[in-house]
Coordinates of C-alpha atoms and ligand atoms in Angstrom, one line a residue:
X128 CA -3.9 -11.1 9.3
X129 CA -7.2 -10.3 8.2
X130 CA -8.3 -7.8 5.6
X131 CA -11.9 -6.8 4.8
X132 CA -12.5 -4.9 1.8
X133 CA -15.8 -3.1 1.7
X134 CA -16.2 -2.0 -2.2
X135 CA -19.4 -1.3 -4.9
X136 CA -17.0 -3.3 -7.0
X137 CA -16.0 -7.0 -5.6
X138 CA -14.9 -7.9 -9.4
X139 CA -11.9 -5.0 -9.7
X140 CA -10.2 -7.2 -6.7
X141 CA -10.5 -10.9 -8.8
X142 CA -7.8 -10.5 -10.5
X143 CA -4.9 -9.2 -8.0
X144 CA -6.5 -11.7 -5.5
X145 CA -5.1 -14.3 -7.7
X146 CA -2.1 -13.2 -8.3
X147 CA 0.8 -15.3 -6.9
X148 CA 1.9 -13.4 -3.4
X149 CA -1.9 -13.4 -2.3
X150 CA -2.7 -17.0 -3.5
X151 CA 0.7 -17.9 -1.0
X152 CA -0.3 -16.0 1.8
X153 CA -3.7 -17.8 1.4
X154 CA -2.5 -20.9 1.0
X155 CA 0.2 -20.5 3.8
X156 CA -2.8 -19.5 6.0
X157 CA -0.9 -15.7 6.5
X158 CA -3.6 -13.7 5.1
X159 CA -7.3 -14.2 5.0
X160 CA -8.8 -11.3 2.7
X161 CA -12.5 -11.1 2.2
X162 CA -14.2 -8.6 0.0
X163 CA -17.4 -7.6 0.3
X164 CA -20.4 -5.6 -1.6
X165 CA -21.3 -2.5 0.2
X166 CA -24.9 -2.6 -1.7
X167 CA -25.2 -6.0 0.4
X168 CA -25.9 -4.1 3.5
X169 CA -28.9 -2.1 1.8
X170 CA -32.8 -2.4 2.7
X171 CA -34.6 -0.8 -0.2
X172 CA -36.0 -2.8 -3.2
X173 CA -33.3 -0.6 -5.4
X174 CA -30.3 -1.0 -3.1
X175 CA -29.3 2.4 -2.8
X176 CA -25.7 3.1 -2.0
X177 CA -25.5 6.9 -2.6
X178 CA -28.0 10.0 -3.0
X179 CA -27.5 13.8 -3.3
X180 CA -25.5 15.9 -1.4
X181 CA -27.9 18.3 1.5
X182 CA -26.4 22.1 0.4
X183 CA -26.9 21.1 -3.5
X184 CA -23.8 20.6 -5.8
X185 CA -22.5 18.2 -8.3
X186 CA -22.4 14.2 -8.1
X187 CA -23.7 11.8 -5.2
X188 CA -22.2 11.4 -1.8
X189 CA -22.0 7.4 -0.5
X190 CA -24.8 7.2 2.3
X191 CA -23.7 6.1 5.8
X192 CA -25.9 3.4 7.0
X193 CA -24.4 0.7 4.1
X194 CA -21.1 1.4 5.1
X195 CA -21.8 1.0 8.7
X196 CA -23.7 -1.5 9.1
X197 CA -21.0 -4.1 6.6
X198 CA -18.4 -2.6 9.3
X199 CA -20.4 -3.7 12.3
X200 CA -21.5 -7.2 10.5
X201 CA -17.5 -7.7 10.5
X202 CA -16.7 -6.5 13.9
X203 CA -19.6 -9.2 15.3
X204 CA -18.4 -11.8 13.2
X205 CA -14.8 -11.3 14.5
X206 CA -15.9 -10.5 17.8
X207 CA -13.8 -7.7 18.2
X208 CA -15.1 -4.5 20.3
X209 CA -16.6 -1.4 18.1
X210 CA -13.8 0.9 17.3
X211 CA -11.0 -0.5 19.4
X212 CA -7.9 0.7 17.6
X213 CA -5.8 -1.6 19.2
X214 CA -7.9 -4.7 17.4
X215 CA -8.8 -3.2 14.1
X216 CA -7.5 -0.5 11.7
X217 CA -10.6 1.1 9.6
X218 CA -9.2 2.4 7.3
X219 CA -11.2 5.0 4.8
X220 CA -9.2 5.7 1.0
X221 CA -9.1 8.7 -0.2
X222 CA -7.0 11.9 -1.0
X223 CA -7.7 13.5 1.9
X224 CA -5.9 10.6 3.6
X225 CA -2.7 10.3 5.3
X226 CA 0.2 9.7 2.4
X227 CA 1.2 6.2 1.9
X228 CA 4.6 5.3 2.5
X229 CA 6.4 1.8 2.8
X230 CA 6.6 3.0 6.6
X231 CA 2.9 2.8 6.8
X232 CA 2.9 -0.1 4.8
X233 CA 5.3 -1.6 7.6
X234 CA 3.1 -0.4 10.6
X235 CA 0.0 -1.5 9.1
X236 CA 1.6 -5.3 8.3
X237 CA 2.0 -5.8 12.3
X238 CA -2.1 -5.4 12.4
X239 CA -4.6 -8.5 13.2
X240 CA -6.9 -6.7 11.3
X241 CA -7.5 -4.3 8.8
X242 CA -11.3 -3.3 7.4
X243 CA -10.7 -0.9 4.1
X244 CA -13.4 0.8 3.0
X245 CA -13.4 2.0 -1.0
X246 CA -14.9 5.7 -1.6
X247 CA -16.4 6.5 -4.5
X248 CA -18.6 9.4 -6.6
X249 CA -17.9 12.7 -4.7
X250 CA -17.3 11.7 -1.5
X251 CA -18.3 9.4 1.3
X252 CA -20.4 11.2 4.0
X253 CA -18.8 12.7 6.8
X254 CA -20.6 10.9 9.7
X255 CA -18.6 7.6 8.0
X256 CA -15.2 10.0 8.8
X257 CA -16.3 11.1 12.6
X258 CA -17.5 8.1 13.9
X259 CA -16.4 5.2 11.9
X260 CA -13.3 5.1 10.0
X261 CA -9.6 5.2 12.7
X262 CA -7.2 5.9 9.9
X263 CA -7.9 7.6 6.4
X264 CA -5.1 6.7 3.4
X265 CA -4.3 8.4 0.1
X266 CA -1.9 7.1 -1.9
X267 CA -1.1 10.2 -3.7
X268 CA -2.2 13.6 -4.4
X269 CA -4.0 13.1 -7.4
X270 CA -7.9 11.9 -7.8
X271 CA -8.5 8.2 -8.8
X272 CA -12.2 7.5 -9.8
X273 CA -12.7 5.2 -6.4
X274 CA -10.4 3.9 -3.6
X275 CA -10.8 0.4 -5.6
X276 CA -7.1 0.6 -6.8
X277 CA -6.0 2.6 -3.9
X278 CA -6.9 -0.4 -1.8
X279 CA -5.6 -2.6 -4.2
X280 CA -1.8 -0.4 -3.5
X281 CA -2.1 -0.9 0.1
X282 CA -3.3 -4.7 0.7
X283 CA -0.1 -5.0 -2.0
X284 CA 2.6 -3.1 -0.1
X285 CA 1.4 -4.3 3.2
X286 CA 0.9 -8.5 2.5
X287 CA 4.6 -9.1 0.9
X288 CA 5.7 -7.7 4.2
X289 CA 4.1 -9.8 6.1
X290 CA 6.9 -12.6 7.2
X291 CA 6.9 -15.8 5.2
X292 CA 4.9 -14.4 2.2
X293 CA 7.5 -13.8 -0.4
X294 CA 9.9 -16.5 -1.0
X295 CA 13.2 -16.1 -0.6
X296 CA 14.1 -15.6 -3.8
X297 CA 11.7 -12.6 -3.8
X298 CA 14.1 -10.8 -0.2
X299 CA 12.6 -7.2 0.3
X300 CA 15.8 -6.3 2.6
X301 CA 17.3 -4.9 -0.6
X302 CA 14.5 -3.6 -2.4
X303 CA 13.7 0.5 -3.0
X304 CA 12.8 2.0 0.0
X305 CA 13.6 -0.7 2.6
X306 CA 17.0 1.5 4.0
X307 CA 15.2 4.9 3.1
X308 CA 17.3 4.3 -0.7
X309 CA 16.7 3.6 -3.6
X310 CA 17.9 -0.1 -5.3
X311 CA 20.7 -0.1 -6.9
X312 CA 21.0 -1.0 -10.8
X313 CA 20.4 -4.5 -11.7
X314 CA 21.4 -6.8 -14.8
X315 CA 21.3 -10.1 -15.7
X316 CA 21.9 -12.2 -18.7
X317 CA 23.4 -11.4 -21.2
X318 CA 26.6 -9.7 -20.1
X319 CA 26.6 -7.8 -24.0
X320 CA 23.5 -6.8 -24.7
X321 CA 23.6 -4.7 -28.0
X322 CA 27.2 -3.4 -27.1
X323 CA 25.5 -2.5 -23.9
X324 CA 27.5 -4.5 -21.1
X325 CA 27.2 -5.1 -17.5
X326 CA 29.7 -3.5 -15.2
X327 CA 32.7 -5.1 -15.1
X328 CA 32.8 -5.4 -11.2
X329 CA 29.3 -7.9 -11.4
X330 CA 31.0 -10.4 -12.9
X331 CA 34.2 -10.5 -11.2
X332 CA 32.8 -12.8 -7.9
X333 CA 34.1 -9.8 -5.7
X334 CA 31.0 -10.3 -3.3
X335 CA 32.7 -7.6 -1.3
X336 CA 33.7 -5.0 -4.0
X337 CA 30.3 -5.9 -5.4
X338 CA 28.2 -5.1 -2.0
X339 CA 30.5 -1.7 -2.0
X340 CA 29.5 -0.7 -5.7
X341 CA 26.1 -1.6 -5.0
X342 CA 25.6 0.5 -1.8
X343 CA 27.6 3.6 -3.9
X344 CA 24.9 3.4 -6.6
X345 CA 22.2 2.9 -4.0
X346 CA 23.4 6.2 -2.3
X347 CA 23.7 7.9 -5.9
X348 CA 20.5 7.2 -7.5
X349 CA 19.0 8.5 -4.1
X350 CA 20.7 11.9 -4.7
X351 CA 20.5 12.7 -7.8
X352 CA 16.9 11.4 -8.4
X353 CA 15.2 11.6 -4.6
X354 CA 17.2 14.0 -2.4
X355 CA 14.1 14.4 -0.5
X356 CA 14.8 10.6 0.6
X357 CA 18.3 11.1 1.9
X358 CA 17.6 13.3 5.3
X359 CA 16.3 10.4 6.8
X360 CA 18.1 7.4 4.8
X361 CA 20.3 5.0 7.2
X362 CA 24.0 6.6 6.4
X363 CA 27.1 6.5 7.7
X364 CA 29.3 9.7 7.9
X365 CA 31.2 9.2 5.4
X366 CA 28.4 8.2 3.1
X367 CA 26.5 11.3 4.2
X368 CA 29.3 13.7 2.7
X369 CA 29.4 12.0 -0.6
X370 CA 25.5 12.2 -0.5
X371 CA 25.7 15.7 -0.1
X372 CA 28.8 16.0 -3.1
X373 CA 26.4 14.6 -5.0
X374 CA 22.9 16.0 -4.4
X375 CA 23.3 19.7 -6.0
X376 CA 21.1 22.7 -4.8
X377 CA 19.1 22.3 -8.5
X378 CA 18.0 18.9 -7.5
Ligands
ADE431 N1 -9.7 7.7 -3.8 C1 -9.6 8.6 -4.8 N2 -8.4 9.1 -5.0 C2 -7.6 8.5 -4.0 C3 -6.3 8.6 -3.6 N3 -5.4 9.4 -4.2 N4 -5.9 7.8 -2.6 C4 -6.7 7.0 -1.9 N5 -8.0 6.9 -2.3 C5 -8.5 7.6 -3.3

């Protein structure tokens, strides 16, 4: 896979970038990500990225013709056709986005390419929306101050899926959100930890019992603390009744 991050701030992604799952999936030749500096793909002696908004109003909007000309210098460098969906996901951040779930992190992590582009000040303008971007993300409803860390999130979520970048000490089959539940309670050393012990059942080499207790505290962390995740968790029946036992109206 290939991601291109268009930003006004290359630095913010230094750090993550060097962090061990992306240095792997680098090294392992899995993931090739390339950021880039939107205010390369200005003409004027000042480099100007932004300027005020037509209609009047507060803050500066992100002018179009940076943005789409770094996007065309990547699709002619990768040779891929101009807004062929199949080929490339362009992917705008911001709240007005789609919401980010690990199902979108999923779909996204069978792409050859994805192109993320970072918003910033008050907005991006509109023609970027129409006749550029295929997909637009938010990773929540609040307001970060660009789509910097919001891009971080998503190349995050999406590369550890990607087979052959974690190890396998680091499985995701078990991890929050992988069955539509939340994990189950871990421990590990030591077994009394200021009075405060592990369950009993960890420690006893019951790999059955313990896969049993596991799933039951999967199921009732979902209810009581995410109900909203259980109507489309992967239950069985009988699991689906003690769901509902446990997740009370008041939730
Ligand atoms: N840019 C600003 N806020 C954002 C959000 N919540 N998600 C994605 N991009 C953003």
């Amino acid at each position: 896979m290939r991601i291109d991050i268009l930003t006004l701030f290359p630095e913010m992604f230094e750090s993550i970038l060097n962090t061990a799952i992306f240095k792997r999936a680098d090294e392992r030749d899995l993931v090739e990500v390339i950021v880039r500096n939107i205010r390369d793909y200005t003409h004027d002696k000042h480099r100007t990225v932004d300027d005020y908004p037509y209609g009047g109003g507060a803050g500066m909007v992100l002018k179009p013709e940076p943005i789409f000309e770094a996007v065309e210098a990547i699709l002619n460098e990768t040779d891929k056709r101009f807004h062929n969906t199949e080929e490339v996901q362009i992917i705008l951040l911001t709240p007005q986005g789609r919401k980010f779930s690990q199902e979108i992190a999923a779909e996204l992590s069978q792409r050859n390419h994805l192109i993320l582009i970072c918003g910033h000040y008050e907005g991006v303008d509109e023609r970027v929306r129409e006749y550029l971007v295929n997909d637009e993300i938010s990773i929540g409803d609040y307001v970060l101050s660009g789509g910097e860390t919001a891009a971080m999130v998503v190349a995050d979520a999406i590369v550890r899926l990607i087979p052959d970048v974690l190890g396998s000490a680091e499985s995701h089959v078990e991890e929050s959100h992988n069955s539509g539940l939340l994990e189950y309670p871990q421990y590990t050393r030591p077994p009394d930890f200021r009075g405060w012990e592990v369950p009993e059942i960890l420690l006893s080499g019951n790999h059955g019992e313990i896969a049993k207790w596991r799933r039951e505290q999967a199921i009732f962390r979902t209810a009581s603390r995410r109900p909203d995740l259980l109507k489309r968790a992967e239950l069985t029946s009988e699991e689906k009744q003690q769901a509902e036992g446990l997740h009370k109206p008041s939730d």
